[in-house]
Amino acid sequence: MAGVNACVKCSMFIFNFMFWLCGVVILATAIWLRVSKDGREILNPEGLGTNPNIAANILIAVGSIIMMLGFLGCCGAMKENRFILVLFLIGLLLVLLLQVSAGILAFTLKTKTDHVLNDGSHANMSLLSLKNEDRKMFQKAFSEIQEKYKCCGLVNGASDWGNNFQYYYKSCECPDASDSSCTSYSGKTIYKQTCLPLVRGLVSRHFSLVTGLAFGLAAVEILAVIFSIVLYGNTRKK
């Protein structure tokens, strides 16, 4: 029995140390998702009633809590303290519920965002050709997307910019006119690829990452719950 208990105790400590590392990874990834500027103006068009950063915010909280729980679990395993183990178990179950909520929310938001991107693409396209001062922030952000992802325009290409093309054409410019991915427009060599498909892919990757982290770690946490219950049971027999 002593050998089994020592094995469970050691396994619990190693598991919780890895659990703490998972918390660090989740926290870092969630912060990156939260502060990333890629497609921010596209991800928040008029008509999207829910903030797409909610899932990332939940994961920031989850990552922080997991780091604390990992430390708590290590202490409970080494000291075989029943109070700490119960505290760890309760906290772990709460985190599990939060993560499942984040995963479901991310999936729901992805579906809703895809719908808004499809329906609002023409409305957002018109923002590129407007000369209003309050639209310049959107245009500047979209220009940065074009430069980073080597695309031009939202739906129809460079023509989406209208007369504003002369101000933002540099972000569309293709360095090699002979490249098959380039075309000519208003005397400029620009990228053929429009940005909407790339933005869709970016949104999909972000939400998939959030969902994958939430449900993937949930499976790991179920193992942690099992280890905690076994160790708690062994301490009661002493």
mmCIF file of C-alpha atoms in Angstrom:
data_model
loop_
_atom_site.group_PDB
_atom_site.id
_atom_site.type_symbol
_atom_site.label_atom_id
_atom_site.label_comp_id
_atom_site.label_asym_id
_atom_site.label_seq_id
_atom_site.Cartn_x
_atom_site.Cartn_y
_atom_site.Cartn_z
ATOM 1 C CA MET A 1 0.000 0.000 0.000
ATOM 2 C CA ALA A 2 2.848 2.386 0.841
ATOM 3 C CA GLY A 3 4.430 1.728 -2.537
ATOM 4 C CA VAL A 4 1.151 2.394 -4.342
ATOM 5 C CA ASN A 5 0.611 5.584 -2.353
ATOM 6 C CA ALA A 6 4.142 6.796 -3.151
ATOM 7 C CA CYS A 7 3.546 6.068 -6.832
ATOM 8 C CA VAL A 8 0.253 8.001 -6.825
ATOM 9 C CA LYS A 9 1.888 10.855 -4.899
ATOM 10 C CA CYS A 10 4.791 11.075 -7.360
ATOM 11 C CA SER A 11 2.446 10.836 -10.363
ATOM 12 C CA MET A 12 0.241 13.545 -8.889
ATOM 13 C CA PHE A 13 3.211 15.874 -8.409
ATOM 14 C CA ILE A 14 4.515 15.333 -11.961
ATOM 15 C CA PHE A 15 1.025 15.686 -13.393
ATOM 16 C CA ASN A 16 0.410 18.965 -11.563
ATOM 17 C CA PHE A 17 3.750 20.362 -12.648
ATOM 18 C CA MET A 18 2.765 19.624 -16.263
ATOM 19 C CA PHE A 19 -0.632 21.104 -15.444
ATOM 20 C CA TRP A 20 1.070 24.298 -14.297
ATOM 21 C CA LEU A 21 3.027 24.421 -17.569
ATOM 22 C CA CYS A 22 -0.259 24.003 -19.473
ATOM 23 C CA GLY A 23 -1.573 27.029 -17.605
ATOM 24 C CA VAL A 24 1.440 29.053 -18.734
ATOM 25 C CA VAL A 25 0.877 27.996 -22.368
ATOM 26 C CA ILE A 26 -2.854 28.767 -22.225
ATOM 27 C CA LEU A 27 -2.254 32.166 -20.645
ATOM 28 C CA ALA A 28 0.391 33.116 -23.234
ATOM 29 C CA THR A 29 -1.752 31.910 -26.162
ATOM 30 C CA ALA A 30 -4.911 33.628 -24.893
ATOM 31 C CA ILE A 31 -3.062 36.934 -24.403
ATOM 32 C CA TRP A 32 -1.688 36.639 -27.951
ATOM 33 C CA LEU A 33 -5.217 36.066 -29.292
ATOM 34 C CA ARG A 34 -6.553 38.985 -27.260
ATOM 35 C CA VAL A 35 -3.978 41.584 -28.337
ATOM 36 C CA SER A 36 -3.535 40.422 -31.955
ATOM 37 C CA LYS A 37 -4.443 43.165 -34.424
ATOM 38 C CA ASP A 38 -4.934 40.838 -37.410
ATOM 39 C CA GLY A 39 -8.403 41.377 -38.777
ATOM 40 C CA ARG A 40 -9.595 43.317 -35.700
ATOM 41 C CA GLU A 41 -11.637 45.752 -37.759
ATOM 42 C CA ILE A 42 -13.050 42.886 -39.829
ATOM 43 C CA LEU A 43 -13.825 40.822 -36.713
ATOM 44 C CA ASN A 44 -15.872 43.685 -35.253
ATOM 45 C CA PRO A 45 -18.136 44.882 -38.070
ATOM 46 C CA GLU A 46 -21.405 46.607 -37.313
ATOM 47 C CA GLY A 47 -24.045 44.009 -36.592
ATOM 48 C CA LEU A 48 -21.948 41.559 -34.583
ATOM 49 C CA GLY A 49 -23.660 41.752 -31.214
ATOM 50 C CA THR A 50 -21.118 39.771 -29.212
ATOM 51 C CA ASN A 51 -17.510 40.622 -28.548
ATOM 52 C CA PRO A 52 -15.368 37.936 -30.252
ATOM 53 C CA ASN A 53 -12.685 38.409 -27.576
ATOM 54 C CA ILE A 54 -14.889 36.957 -24.838
ATOM 55 C CA ALA A 55 -13.619 33.409 -25.367
ATOM 56 C CA ALA A 56 -10.001 34.620 -25.253
ATOM 57 C CA ASN A 57 -10.730 36.573 -22.060
ATOM 58 C CA ILE A 58 -12.181 33.448 -20.455
ATOM 59 C CA LEU A 59 -9.040 31.513 -21.383
ATOM 60 C CA ILE A 60 -6.842 34.237 -19.854
ATOM 61 C CA ALA A 61 -8.714 33.734 -16.585
ATOM 62 C CA VAL A 62 -8.527 29.945 -16.967
ATOM 63 C CA GLY A 63 -4.781 30.025 -17.672
ATOM 64 C CA SER A 64 -4.127 32.122 -14.562
ATOM 65 C CA ILE A 65 -6.291 29.881 -12.384
ATOM 66 C CA ILE A 66 -4.658 26.721 -13.771
ATOM 67 C CA MET A 67 -1.206 28.055 -12.852
ATOM 68 C CA MET A 68 -2.393 28.582 -9.279
ATOM 69 C CA LEU A 69 -4.153 25.222 -9.184
ATOM 70 C CA GLY A 70 -1.049 23.464 -10.501
ATOM 71 C CA PHE A 71 0.969 24.913 -7.637
ATOM 72 C CA LEU A 72 -1.789 24.007 -5.161
ATOM 73 C CA GLY A 73 -1.916 20.456 -6.520
ATOM 74 C CA CYS A 74 1.849 20.021 -6.153
ATOM 75 C CA CYS A 75 1.656 21.159 -2.533
ATOM 76 C CA GLY A 76 -1.307 18.871 -1.817
ATOM 77 C CA ALA A 77 0.472 15.884 -3.368
ATOM 78 C CA MET A 78 3.748 16.389 -1.497
ATOM 79 C CA LYS A 79 2.192 17.174 1.886
ATOM 80 C CA GLU A 80 -0.775 14.799 1.416
ATOM 81 C CA ASN A 81 -2.980 17.475 2.922
ATOM 82 C CA ARG A 82 -6.671 16.612 2.510
ATOM 83 C CA PHE A 83 -7.838 20.229 2.780
ATOM 84 C CA ILE A 84 -5.510 21.341 -0.040
ATOM 85 C CA LEU A 85 -6.560 18.340 -2.139
ATOM 86 C CA VAL A 86 -10.265 19.167 -1.713
ATOM 87 C CA LEU A 87 -9.555 22.815 -2.545
ATOM 88 C CA PHE A 88 -7.633 21.704 -5.628
ATOM 89 C CA LEU A 89 -10.445 19.365 -6.713
ATOM 90 C CA ILE A 90 -13.153 22.020 -6.343
ATOM 91 C CA GLY A 91 -11.072 24.583 -8.219
ATOM 92 C CA LEU A 92 -10.341 22.072 -10.968
ATOM 93 C CA LEU A 93 -14.032 21.305 -11.471
ATOM 94 C CA LEU A 94 -14.805 25.027 -11.718
ATOM 95 C CA VAL A 95 -12.050 25.482 -14.315
ATOM 96 C CA LEU A 96 -13.396 22.512 -16.239
ATOM 97 C CA LEU A 97 -16.818 24.164 -16.429
ATOM 98 C CA LEU A 98 -15.228 27.449 -17.536
ATOM 99 C CA GLN A 99 -13.252 25.744 -20.285
ATOM 100 C CA VAL A 100 -16.241 23.864 -21.655
ATOM 101 C CA SER A 101 -18.133 27.195 -21.666
ATOM 102 C CA ALA A 102 -15.246 28.857 -23.531
ATOM 103 C CA GLY A 103 -15.159 26.056 -26.102
ATOM 104 C CA ILE A 104 -18.913 26.194 -26.734
ATOM 105 C CA LEU A 105 -18.823 30.002 -26.882
ATOM 106 C CA ALA A 106 -15.917 29.967 -29.350
ATOM 107 C CA PHE A 107 -17.775 27.534 -31.624
ATOM 108 C CA THR A 108 -20.948 29.657 -31.460
ATOM 109 C CA LEU A 109 -19.031 32.874 -32.150
ATOM 110 C CA LYS A 110 -17.197 31.277 -35.083
ATOM 111 C CA THR A 111 -20.504 30.377 -36.735
ATOM 112 C CA LYS A 112 -21.904 33.843 -36.066
ATOM 113 C CA THR A 113 -18.739 35.602 -37.265
ATOM 114 C CA ASP A 114 -18.682 33.546 -40.493
ATOM 115 C CA HIS A 115 -22.291 34.590 -41.094
ATOM 116 C CA VAL A 116 -21.496 38.280 -40.494
ATOM 117 C CA LEU A 117 -18.385 38.122 -42.697
ATOM 118 C CA ASN A 118 -20.442 36.694 -45.544
ATOM 119 C CA ASP A 119 -23.411 39.042 -45.157
ATOM 120 C CA GLY A 120 -21.405 42.138 -44.264
ATOM 121 C CA SER A 121 -18.619 41.804 -46.831
ATOM 122 C CA HIS A 122 -20.249 44.205 -49.302
ATOM 123 C CA ALA A 123 -21.039 46.714 -46.547
ATOM 124 C CA ASN A 124 -17.426 46.583 -45.363
ATOM 125 C CA MET A 125 -16.236 46.837 -48.961
ATOM 126 C CA SER A 126 -18.000 50.197 -49.308
ATOM 127 C CA LEU A 127 -16.028 51.503 -46.324
ATOM 128 C CA LEU A 128 -12.819 51.256 -48.365
ATOM 129 C CA SER A 129 -14.002 53.757 -50.976
ATOM 130 C CA LEU A 130 -15.449 56.322 -48.550
ATOM 131 C CA LYS A 131 -13.521 59.484 -47.732
ATOM 132 C CA ASN A 132 -15.008 60.093 -44.282
ATOM 133 C CA GLU A 133 -12.470 60.753 -41.550
ATOM 134 C CA ASP A 134 -14.098 58.201 -39.257
ATOM 135 C CA ARG A 135 -13.496 55.459 -41.869
ATOM 136 C CA LYS A 136 -9.761 56.048 -42.118
ATOM 137 C CA MET A 137 -9.030 53.814 -39.111
ATOM 138 C CA PHE A 138 -10.731 50.904 -40.861
ATOM 139 C CA GLN A 139 -8.929 51.676 -44.112
ATOM 140 C CA LYS A 140 -5.551 51.897 -42.418
ATOM 141 C CA ALA A 141 -6.112 48.603 -40.580
ATOM 142 C CA PHE A 142 -7.212 46.918 -43.799
ATOM 143 C CA SER A 143 -4.175 48.317 -45.602
ATOM 144 C CA GLU A 144 -1.962 46.620 -43.015
ATOM 145 C CA ILE A 145 -3.791 43.331 -43.613
ATOM 146 C CA GLN A 146 -3.178 43.666 -47.348
ATOM 147 C CA GLU A 147 0.524 44.256 -46.839
ATOM 148 C CA LYS A 148 0.931 41.388 -44.392
ATOM 149 C CA TYR A 149 -1.086 38.763 -46.285
ATOM 150 C CA LYS A 150 -0.254 39.898 -49.832
ATOM 151 C CA CYS A 151 -3.811 40.489 -50.966
ATOM 152 C CA CYS A 152 -5.747 43.417 -52.395
ATOM 153 C CA GLY A 153 -9.313 44.543 -51.817
ATOM 154 C CA LEU A 154 -12.001 42.725 -49.887
ATOM 155 C CA VAL A 155 -14.358 41.185 -52.457
ATOM 156 C CA ASN A 156 -13.637 42.407 -55.987
ATOM 157 C CA GLY A 157 -9.974 43.331 -55.643
ATOM 158 C CA ALA A 158 -8.352 46.753 -56.019
ATOM 159 C CA SER A 159 -11.565 48.268 -57.404
ATOM 160 C CA ASP A 160 -13.028 48.036 -53.868
ATOM 161 C CA TRP A 161 -10.864 51.014 -52.945
ATOM 162 C CA GLY A 162 -12.446 53.313 -55.552
ATOM 163 C CA ASN A 163 -10.652 56.652 -55.658
ATOM 164 C CA ASN A 164 -8.864 55.797 -52.404
ATOM 165 C CA PHE A 165 -6.695 53.321 -54.308
ATOM 166 C CA GLN A 166 -4.188 56.093 -55.024
ATOM 167 C CA TYR A 167 -3.608 56.479 -51.269
ATOM 168 C CA TYR A 168 -3.353 52.801 -50.337
ATOM 169 C CA TYR A 169 -1.990 51.113 -53.472
ATOM 170 C CA LYS A 170 1.440 50.549 -51.919
ATOM 171 C CA SER A 171 0.031 47.907 -49.555
ATOM 172 C CA CYS A 172 -1.330 46.086 -52.642
ATOM 173 C CA GLU A 173 1.818 46.318 -54.740
ATOM 174 C CA CYS A 174 3.360 43.111 -56.041
ATOM 175 C CA PRO A 175 7.185 43.237 -56.318
ATOM 176 C CA ASP A 176 7.380 40.930 -59.351
ATOM 177 C CA ALA A 177 5.172 41.719 -62.354
ATOM 178 C CA SER A 178 5.924 38.314 -63.893
ATOM 179 C CA ASP A 179 4.548 36.466 -60.863
ATOM 180 C CA SER A 180 1.292 34.606 -61.635
ATOM 181 C CA SER A 181 -0.214 35.913 -58.373
ATOM 182 C CA CYS A 182 0.059 39.506 -59.649
ATOM 183 C CA THR A 183 -2.041 41.566 -62.047
ATOM 184 C CA SER A 184 -2.172 45.133 -63.343
ATOM 185 C CA TYR A 185 -4.602 47.803 -62.170
ATOM 186 C CA SER A 186 -4.484 51.563 -62.838
ATOM 187 C CA GLY A 187 -0.886 51.264 -63.980
ATOM 188 C CA LYS A 188 0.185 49.454 -60.792
ATOM 189 C CA THR A 189 1.244 45.835 -60.347
ATOM 190 C CA ILE A 190 -0.867 44.431 -57.535
ATOM 191 C CA TYR A 191 -1.850 41.100 -55.980
ATOM 192 C CA LYS A 192 -4.775 39.228 -57.581
ATOM 193 C CA GLN A 193 -5.859 37.571 -54.347
ATOM 194 C CA THR A 194 -8.659 39.340 -52.501
ATOM 195 C CA CYS A 195 -8.484 39.498 -48.704
ATOM 196 C CA LEU A 196 -11.871 38.097 -47.679
ATOM 197 C CA PRO A 197 -10.884 34.402 -48.026
ATOM 198 C CA LEU A 198 -7.681 35.071 -46.074
ATOM 199 C CA VAL A 199 -9.576 36.886 -43.315
ATOM 200 C CA ARG A 200 -12.022 33.963 -43.097
ATOM 201 C CA GLY A 201 -9.086 31.594 -42.701
ATOM 202 C CA LEU A 202 -7.544 33.809 -40.016
ATOM 203 C CA VAL A 203 -10.802 33.912 -38.044
ATOM 204 C CA SER A 204 -11.226 30.147 -38.390
ATOM 205 C CA ARG A 205 -7.684 29.451 -37.127
ATOM 206 C CA HIS A 206 -8.101 31.719 -34.102
ATOM 207 C CA PHE A 207 -11.407 30.186 -33.056
ATOM 208 C CA SER A 208 -10.170 26.649 -33.733
ATOM 209 C CA LEU A 209 -7.168 27.311 -31.497
ATOM 210 C CA VAL A 210 -9.385 28.554 -28.665
ATOM 211 C CA THR A 211 -11.783 25.604 -29.024
ATOM 212 C CA GLY A 212 -8.966 23.052 -29.295
ATOM 213 C CA LEU A 213 -7.227 24.387 -26.188
ATOM 214 C CA ALA A 214 -10.450 24.375 -24.182
ATOM 215 C CA PHE A 215 -11.545 20.834 -24.996
ATOM 216 C CA GLY A 216 -8.029 19.365 -25.191
ATOM 217 C CA LEU A 217 -7.116 20.534 -21.723
ATOM 218 C CA ALA A 218 -10.527 19.436 -20.421
ATOM 219 C CA ALA A 219 -9.498 15.830 -21.121
ATOM 220 C CA VAL A 220 -6.262 16.365 -19.170
ATOM 221 C CA GLU A 221 -8.178 17.877 -16.256
ATOM 222 C CA ILE A 222 -10.431 14.818 -16.015
ATOM 223 C CA LEU A 223 -7.267 12.762 -15.360
ATOM 224 C CA ALA A 224 -6.243 15.282 -12.704
ATOM 225 C CA VAL A 225 -9.619 14.836 -10.993
ATOM 226 C CA ILE A 226 -9.110 11.054 -10.952
ATOM 227 C CA PHE A 227 -5.587 11.376 -9.478
ATOM 228 C CA SER A 228 -6.894 13.761 -6.810
ATOM 229 C CA ILE A 229 -9.712 11.443 -5.759
ATOM 230 C CA VAL A 230 -7.354 8.449 -5.528
ATOM 231 C CA LEU A 231 -4.789 10.368 -3.455
ATOM 232 C CA TYR A 232 -7.520 11.809 -1.229
ATOM 233 C CA GLY A 233 -8.857 8.286 -0.640
ATOM 234 C CA ASN A 234 -5.380 7.031 0.315
ATOM 235 C CA THR A 235 -4.874 9.853 2.823
ATOM 236 C CA ARG A 236 -8.177 8.992 4.541
ATOM 237 C CA LYS A 237 -7.060 5.402 5.059
ATOM 238 C CA LYS A 238 -4.003 6.513 7.022
#
